Tab-separated table of C-alpha atoms and ligand atoms in Angstrom:
chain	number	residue	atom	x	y	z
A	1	UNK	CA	84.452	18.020	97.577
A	2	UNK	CA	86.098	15.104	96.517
A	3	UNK	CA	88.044	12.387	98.831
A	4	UNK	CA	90.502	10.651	96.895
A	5	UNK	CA	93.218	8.209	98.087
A	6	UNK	CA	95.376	7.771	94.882
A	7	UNK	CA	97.891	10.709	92.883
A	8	UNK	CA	95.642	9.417	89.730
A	9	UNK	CA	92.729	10.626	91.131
A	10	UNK	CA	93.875	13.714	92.190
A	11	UNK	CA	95.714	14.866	89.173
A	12	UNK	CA	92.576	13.905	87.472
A	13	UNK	CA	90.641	16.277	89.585
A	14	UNK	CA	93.165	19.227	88.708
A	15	UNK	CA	92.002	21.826	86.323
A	16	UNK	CA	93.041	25.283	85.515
A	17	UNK	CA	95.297	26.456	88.396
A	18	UNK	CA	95.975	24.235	90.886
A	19	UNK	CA	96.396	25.268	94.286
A	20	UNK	CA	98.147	22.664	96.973
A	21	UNK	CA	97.851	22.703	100.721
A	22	UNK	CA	100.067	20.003	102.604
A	23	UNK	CA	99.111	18.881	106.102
A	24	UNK	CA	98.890	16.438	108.503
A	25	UNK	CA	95.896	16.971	109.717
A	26	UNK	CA	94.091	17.787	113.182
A	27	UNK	CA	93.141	21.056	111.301
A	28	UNK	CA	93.188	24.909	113.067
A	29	UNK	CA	92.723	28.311	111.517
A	30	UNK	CA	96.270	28.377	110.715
A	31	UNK	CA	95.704	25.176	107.831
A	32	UNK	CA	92.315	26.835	106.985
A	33	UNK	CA	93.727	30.351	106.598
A	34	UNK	CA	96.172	28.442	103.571
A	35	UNK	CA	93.037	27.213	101.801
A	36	UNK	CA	91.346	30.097	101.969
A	37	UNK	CA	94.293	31.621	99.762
A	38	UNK	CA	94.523	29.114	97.688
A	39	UNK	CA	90.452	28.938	96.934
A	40	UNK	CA	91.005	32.806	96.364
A	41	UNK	CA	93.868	32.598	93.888
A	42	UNK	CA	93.016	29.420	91.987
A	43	UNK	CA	90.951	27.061	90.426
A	44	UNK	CA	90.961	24.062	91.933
A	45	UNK	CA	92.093	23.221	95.586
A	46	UNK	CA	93.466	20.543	96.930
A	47	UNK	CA	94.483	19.483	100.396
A	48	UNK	CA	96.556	16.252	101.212
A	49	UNK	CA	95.936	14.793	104.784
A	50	UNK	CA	98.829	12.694	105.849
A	51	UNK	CA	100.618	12.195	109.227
A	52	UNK	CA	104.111	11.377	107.476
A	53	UNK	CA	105.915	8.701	109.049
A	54	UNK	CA	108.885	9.736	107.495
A	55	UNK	CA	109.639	13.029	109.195
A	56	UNK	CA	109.059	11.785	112.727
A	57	UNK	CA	112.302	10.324	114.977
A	58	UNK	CA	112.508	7.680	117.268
A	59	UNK	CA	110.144	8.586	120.303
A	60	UNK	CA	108.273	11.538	119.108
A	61	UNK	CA	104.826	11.017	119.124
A	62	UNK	CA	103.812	10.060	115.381
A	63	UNK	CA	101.879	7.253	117.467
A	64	UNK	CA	100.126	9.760	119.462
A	65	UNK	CA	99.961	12.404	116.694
A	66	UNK	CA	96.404	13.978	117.232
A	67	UNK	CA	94.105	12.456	114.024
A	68	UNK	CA	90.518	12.702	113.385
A	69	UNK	CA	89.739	12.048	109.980
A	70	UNK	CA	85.988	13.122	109.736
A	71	UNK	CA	86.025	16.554	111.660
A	72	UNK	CA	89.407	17.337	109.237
A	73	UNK	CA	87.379	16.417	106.181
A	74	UNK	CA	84.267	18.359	107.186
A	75	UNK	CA	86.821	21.686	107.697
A	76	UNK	CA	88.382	21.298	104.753
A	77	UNK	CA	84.858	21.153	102.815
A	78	UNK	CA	83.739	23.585	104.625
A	79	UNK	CA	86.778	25.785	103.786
A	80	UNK	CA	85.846	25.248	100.144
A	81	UNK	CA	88.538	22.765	99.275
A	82	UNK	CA	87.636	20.648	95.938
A	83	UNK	CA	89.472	18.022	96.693
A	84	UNK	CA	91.098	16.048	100.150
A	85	UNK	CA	93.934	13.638	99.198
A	86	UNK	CA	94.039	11.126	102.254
A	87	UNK	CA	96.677	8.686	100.898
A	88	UNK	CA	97.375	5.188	103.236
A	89	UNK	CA	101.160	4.941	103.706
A	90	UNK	CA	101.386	2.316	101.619
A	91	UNK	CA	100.179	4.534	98.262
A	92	UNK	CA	102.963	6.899	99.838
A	93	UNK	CA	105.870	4.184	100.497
A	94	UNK	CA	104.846	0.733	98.566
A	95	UNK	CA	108.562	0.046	100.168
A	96	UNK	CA	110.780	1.818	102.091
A	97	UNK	CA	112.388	4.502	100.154
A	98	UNK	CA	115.590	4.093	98.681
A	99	UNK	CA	115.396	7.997	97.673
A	100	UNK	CA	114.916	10.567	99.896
A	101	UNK	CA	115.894	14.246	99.727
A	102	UNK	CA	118.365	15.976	101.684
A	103	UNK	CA	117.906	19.995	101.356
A	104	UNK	CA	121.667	20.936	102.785
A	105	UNK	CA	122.472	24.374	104.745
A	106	UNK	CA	119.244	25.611	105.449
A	107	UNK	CA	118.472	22.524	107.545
A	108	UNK	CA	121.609	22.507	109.323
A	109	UNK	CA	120.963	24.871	112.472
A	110	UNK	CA	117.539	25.275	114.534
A	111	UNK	CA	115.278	21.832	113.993
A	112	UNK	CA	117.182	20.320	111.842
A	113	UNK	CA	120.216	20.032	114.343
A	114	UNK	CA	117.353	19.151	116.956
A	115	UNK	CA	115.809	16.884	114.907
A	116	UNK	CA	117.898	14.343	113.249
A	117	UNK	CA	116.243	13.040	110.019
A	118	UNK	CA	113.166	15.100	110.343
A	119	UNK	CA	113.660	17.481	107.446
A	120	UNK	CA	115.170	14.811	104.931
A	121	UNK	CA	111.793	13.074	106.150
A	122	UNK	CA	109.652	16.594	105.325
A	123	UNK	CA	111.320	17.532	102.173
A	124	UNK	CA	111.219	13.401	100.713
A	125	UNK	CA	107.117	13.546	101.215
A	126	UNK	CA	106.878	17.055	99.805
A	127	UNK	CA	108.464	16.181	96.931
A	128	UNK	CA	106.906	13.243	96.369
A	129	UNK	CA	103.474	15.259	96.673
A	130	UNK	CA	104.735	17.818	94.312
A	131	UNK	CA	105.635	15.074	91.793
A	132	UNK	CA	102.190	13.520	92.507
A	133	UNK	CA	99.885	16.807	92.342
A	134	UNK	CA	102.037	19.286	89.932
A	135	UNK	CA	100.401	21.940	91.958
A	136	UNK	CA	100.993	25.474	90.482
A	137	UNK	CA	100.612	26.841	93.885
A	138	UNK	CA	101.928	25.292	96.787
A	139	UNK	CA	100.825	27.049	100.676
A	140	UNK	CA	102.744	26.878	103.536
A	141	UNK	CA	102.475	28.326	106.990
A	142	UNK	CA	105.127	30.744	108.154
A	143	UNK	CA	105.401	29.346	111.703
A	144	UNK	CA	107.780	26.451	110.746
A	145	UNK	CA	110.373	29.359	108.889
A	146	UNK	CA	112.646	26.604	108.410
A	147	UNK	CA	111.094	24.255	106.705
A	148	UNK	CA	109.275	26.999	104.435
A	149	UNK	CA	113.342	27.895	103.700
A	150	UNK	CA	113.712	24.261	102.911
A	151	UNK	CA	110.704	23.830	100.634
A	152	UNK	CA	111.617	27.100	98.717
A	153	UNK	CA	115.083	25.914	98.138
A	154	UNK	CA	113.934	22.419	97.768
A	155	UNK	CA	111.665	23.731	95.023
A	156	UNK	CA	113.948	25.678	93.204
A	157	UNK	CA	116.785	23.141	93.287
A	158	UNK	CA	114.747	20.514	91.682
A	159	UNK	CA	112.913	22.627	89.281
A	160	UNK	CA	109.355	21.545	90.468
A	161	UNK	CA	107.033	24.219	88.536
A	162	UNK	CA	105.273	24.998	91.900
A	163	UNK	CA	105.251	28.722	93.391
A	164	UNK	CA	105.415	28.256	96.807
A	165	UNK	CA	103.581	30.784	98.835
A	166	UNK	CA	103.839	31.756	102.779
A	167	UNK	CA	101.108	32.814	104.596
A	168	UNK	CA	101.083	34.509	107.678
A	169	UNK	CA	100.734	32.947	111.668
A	170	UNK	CA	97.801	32.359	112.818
A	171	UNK	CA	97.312	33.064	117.049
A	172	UNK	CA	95.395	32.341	119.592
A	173	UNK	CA	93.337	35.387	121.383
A	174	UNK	CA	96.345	35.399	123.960
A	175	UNK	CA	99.036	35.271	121.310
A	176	UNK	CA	99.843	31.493	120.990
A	177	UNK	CA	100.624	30.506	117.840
A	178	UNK	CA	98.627	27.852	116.098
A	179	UNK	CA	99.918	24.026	116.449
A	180	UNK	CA	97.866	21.148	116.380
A	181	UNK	CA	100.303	19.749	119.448
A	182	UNK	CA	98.869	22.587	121.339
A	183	UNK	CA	96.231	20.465	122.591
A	184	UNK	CA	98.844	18.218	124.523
A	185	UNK	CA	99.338	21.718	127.209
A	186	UNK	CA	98.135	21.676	130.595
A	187	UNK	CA	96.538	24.730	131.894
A	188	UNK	CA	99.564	26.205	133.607
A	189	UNK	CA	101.806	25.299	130.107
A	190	UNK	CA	99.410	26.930	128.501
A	191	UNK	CA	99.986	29.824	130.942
A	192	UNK	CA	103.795	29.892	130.418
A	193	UNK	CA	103.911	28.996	126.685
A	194	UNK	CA	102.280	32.931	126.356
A	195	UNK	CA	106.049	34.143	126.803
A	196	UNK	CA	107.374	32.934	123.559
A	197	UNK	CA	104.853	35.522	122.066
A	198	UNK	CA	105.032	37.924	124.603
A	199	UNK	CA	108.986	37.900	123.852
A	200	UNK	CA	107.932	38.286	119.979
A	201	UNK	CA	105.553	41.079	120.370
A	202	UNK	CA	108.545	43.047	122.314
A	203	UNK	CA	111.264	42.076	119.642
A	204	UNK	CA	109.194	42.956	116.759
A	205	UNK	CA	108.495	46.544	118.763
A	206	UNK	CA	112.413	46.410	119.219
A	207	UNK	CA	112.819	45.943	115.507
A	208	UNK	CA	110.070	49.046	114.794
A	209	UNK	CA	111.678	51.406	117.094
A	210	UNK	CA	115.035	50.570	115.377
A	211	UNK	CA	117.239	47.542	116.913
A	212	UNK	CA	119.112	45.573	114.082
A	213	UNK	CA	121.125	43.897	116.571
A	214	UNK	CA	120.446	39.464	116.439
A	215	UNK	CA	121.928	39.543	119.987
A	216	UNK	CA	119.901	42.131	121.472
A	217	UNK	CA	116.458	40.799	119.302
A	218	UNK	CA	117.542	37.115	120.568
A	219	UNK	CA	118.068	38.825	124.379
A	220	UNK	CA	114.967	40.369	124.482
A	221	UNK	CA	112.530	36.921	123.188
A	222	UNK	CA	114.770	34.642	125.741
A	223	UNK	CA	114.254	36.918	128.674
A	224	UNK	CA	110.469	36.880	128.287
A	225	UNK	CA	110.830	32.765	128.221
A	226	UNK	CA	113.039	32.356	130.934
A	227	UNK	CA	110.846	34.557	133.345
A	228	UNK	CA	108.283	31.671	133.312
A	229	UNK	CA	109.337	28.682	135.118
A	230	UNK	CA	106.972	26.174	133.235
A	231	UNK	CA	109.096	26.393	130.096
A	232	UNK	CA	112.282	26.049	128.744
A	233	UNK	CA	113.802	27.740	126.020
A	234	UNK	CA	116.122	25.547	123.702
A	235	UNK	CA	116.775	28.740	121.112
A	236	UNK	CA	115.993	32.261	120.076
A	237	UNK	CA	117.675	32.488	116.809
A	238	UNK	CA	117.764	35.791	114.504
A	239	UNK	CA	118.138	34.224	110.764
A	240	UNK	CA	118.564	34.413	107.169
A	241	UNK	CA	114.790	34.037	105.399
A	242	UNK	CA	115.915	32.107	102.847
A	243	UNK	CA	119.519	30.625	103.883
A	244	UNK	CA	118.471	30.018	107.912
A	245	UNK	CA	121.423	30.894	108.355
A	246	UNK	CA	121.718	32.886	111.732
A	247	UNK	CA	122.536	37.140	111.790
A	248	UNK	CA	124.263	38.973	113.957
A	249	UNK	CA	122.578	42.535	112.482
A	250	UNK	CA	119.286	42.460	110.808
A	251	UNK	CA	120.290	43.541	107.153
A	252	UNK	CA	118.545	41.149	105.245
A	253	UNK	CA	115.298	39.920	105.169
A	254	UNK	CA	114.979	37.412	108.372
A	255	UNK	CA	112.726	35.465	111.096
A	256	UNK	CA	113.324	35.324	114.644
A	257	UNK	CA	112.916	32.062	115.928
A	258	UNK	CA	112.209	30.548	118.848
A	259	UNK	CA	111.614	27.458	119.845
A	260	UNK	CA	110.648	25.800	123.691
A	261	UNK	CA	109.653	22.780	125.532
A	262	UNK	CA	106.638	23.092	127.555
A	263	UNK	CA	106.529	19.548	129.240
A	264	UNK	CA	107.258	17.298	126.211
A	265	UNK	CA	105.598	19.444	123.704
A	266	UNK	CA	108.034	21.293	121.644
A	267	UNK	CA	106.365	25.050	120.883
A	268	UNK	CA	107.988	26.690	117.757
A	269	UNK	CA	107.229	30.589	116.689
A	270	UNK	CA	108.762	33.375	114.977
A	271	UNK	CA	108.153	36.938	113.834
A	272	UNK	CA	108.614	37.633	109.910
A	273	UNK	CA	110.830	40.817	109.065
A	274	UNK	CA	110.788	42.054	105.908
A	275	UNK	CA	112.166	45.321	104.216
A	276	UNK	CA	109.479	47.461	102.891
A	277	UNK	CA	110.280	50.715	101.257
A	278	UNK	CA	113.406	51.195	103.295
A	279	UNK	CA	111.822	50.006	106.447
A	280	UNK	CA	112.177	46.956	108.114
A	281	UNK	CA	108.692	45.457	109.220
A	282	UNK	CA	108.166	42.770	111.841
A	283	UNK	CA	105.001	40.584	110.447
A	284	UNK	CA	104.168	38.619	114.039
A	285	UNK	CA	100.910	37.087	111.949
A	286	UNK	CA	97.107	37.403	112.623
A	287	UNK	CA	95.166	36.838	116.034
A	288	UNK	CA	91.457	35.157	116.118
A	289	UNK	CA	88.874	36.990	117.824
A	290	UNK	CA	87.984	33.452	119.786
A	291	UNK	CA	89.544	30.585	120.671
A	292	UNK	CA	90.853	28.196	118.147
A	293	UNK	CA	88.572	25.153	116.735
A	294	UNK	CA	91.147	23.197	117.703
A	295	UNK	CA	89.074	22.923	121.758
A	296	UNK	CA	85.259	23.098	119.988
A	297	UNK	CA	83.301	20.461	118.426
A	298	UNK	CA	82.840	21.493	114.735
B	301	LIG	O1	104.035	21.279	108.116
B	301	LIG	C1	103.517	20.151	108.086
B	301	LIG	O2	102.383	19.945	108.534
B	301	LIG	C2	104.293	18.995	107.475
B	301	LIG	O3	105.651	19.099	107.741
B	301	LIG	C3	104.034	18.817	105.966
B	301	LIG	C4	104.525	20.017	105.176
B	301	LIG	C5	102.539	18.612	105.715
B	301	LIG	C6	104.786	17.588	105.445
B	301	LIG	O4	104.363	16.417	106.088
């Protein structure tokens, strides 16, 4: 594998089909799981490491962001990668952009109404790695269902030739979904953060033995968060896939979002549900058999 720090190098690396995983690094199974598609369905892989200034506000923690360059380099090699792009900010801003990208509609509810700034911040880097790579392939995780909305639309509105391609949550053994801010939780958040699944895994049974109401799916993933006291549930949002646009009766394909505070770390998760030959099937992602890499020395 190949660490480059320059667009030049890395499109001169490319060959055949390129596949293109984003992150920012502090790797888990969820960022491997996306290179292990993309080393299955093309020809050359590449991985950009980059904690983006850009997409964080004014005091979240893109000072305290977890980083640790060489055990993220050794999983991506290990993962089969051909080739890490670890740009500096300054081959990603020279200056401060004059040009950003603003994806509207799909970023107005959920985050993006939490989170001034932070998806013009997501979808100006993206781009700019699109431009940089011309990836044919492009892998994203399903947990953040907004901003894979926003990339999609992003995508098609500006004609990059990229397919972009969800893959499914990766959990913990208990059900926790995959974030590298995970490792910021106490024991006892860690205790109460299991009811944002626990409230999926009983929506998505909802869902199988036939509710289409939003309300009701909504009512049943808030209850489950509210029971805990170390946690506190901002939403639980039944929406559009591709719009994000919230849904009062599950008729379309959708994700049910939640998302929490535990402390000051902000938990996001959702359950995929997708119609598939006339049924509608809740996808609540993949669990590991141990716990994550994210607490072992690799
Ligand atoms: O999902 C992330 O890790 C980031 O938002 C991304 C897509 C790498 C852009 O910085």
């Amino acid at each position: 594998m190949r660490t480059v720090a320059t667009f030049a190098e890395v499109r001169a690396l490319g060959s055949g089909i390129v596949g293109f995983v984003p992150t920012m690094g502090y790797l888990h199974e969820g960022h491997l799981s996306l290179v292990a598609a993309a080393r299955r369905e093309c020809d050359t892989v590449t991985v950009s490491l980059f904690v983006n200034p850009l997409q964080f506000g004014p005091g979240e923690d893109l000072d305290s962001y977890p980083r640790d360059f060489g055990r993220d380099r050794l999983l991506v090699e290990r993962a089969g990668a051909d080739v890490l792009f670890a740009p500096s900010v300054e081959e990603m801003y020279p200056s401060a952009p004059l040009t950003t990208v603003t994806v509207a509609g799909v970023t107005a509810g959920m985050e993006g109404a939490r989170r001034p700034g932070h998806f013009d911040g997501v979808a100006t880097v993206v781009a700019k790695l699109f431009a940089g790579i011309e990836p044919d392939r492009s892998y994203f995780g399903r947990k953040d269902a907004q901003q894979l909305a926003m990339v999609r639309r992003m995508a098609a509105d500006l004609s990059f030739p990229t397919r972009i391609v969800g893959e499914p949550i990766v959990r913990e053994p208990d059900g926790l979904s995959l974030s590298s801010r995970n490792i910021y939780l106490d024991d006892a958040q860690r205790t109460a953060a299991r009811s944002i699944s626990r409230g999926l895994f009983a929506a998505a049974e909802a869902v199988t033995a036939g509710e289409r109401s939003g309300r009701e799916l909504e009512r049943i993933v808030a209850s489950s968060v509210r029971a805990e006291p170390g946690i506190e549930l901002d939403y639980a949002v039944l929406a559009d896939r591709d719009t994000a646009e919230p849904l009062g009766c599950l008729d379309r394909p959708a994700f049910l979002a939640v998302a929490a505070a535990a402390g000051a770390t902000r938990l996001l998760d959702n359950v995929h549900i997708d119609r598939i030959e006339g049924e509608w099937v809740p996808d609540v992602g993949v669990r590991l058999d141990t716990r994550s890499i994210l607490y072992k020395e690799t």
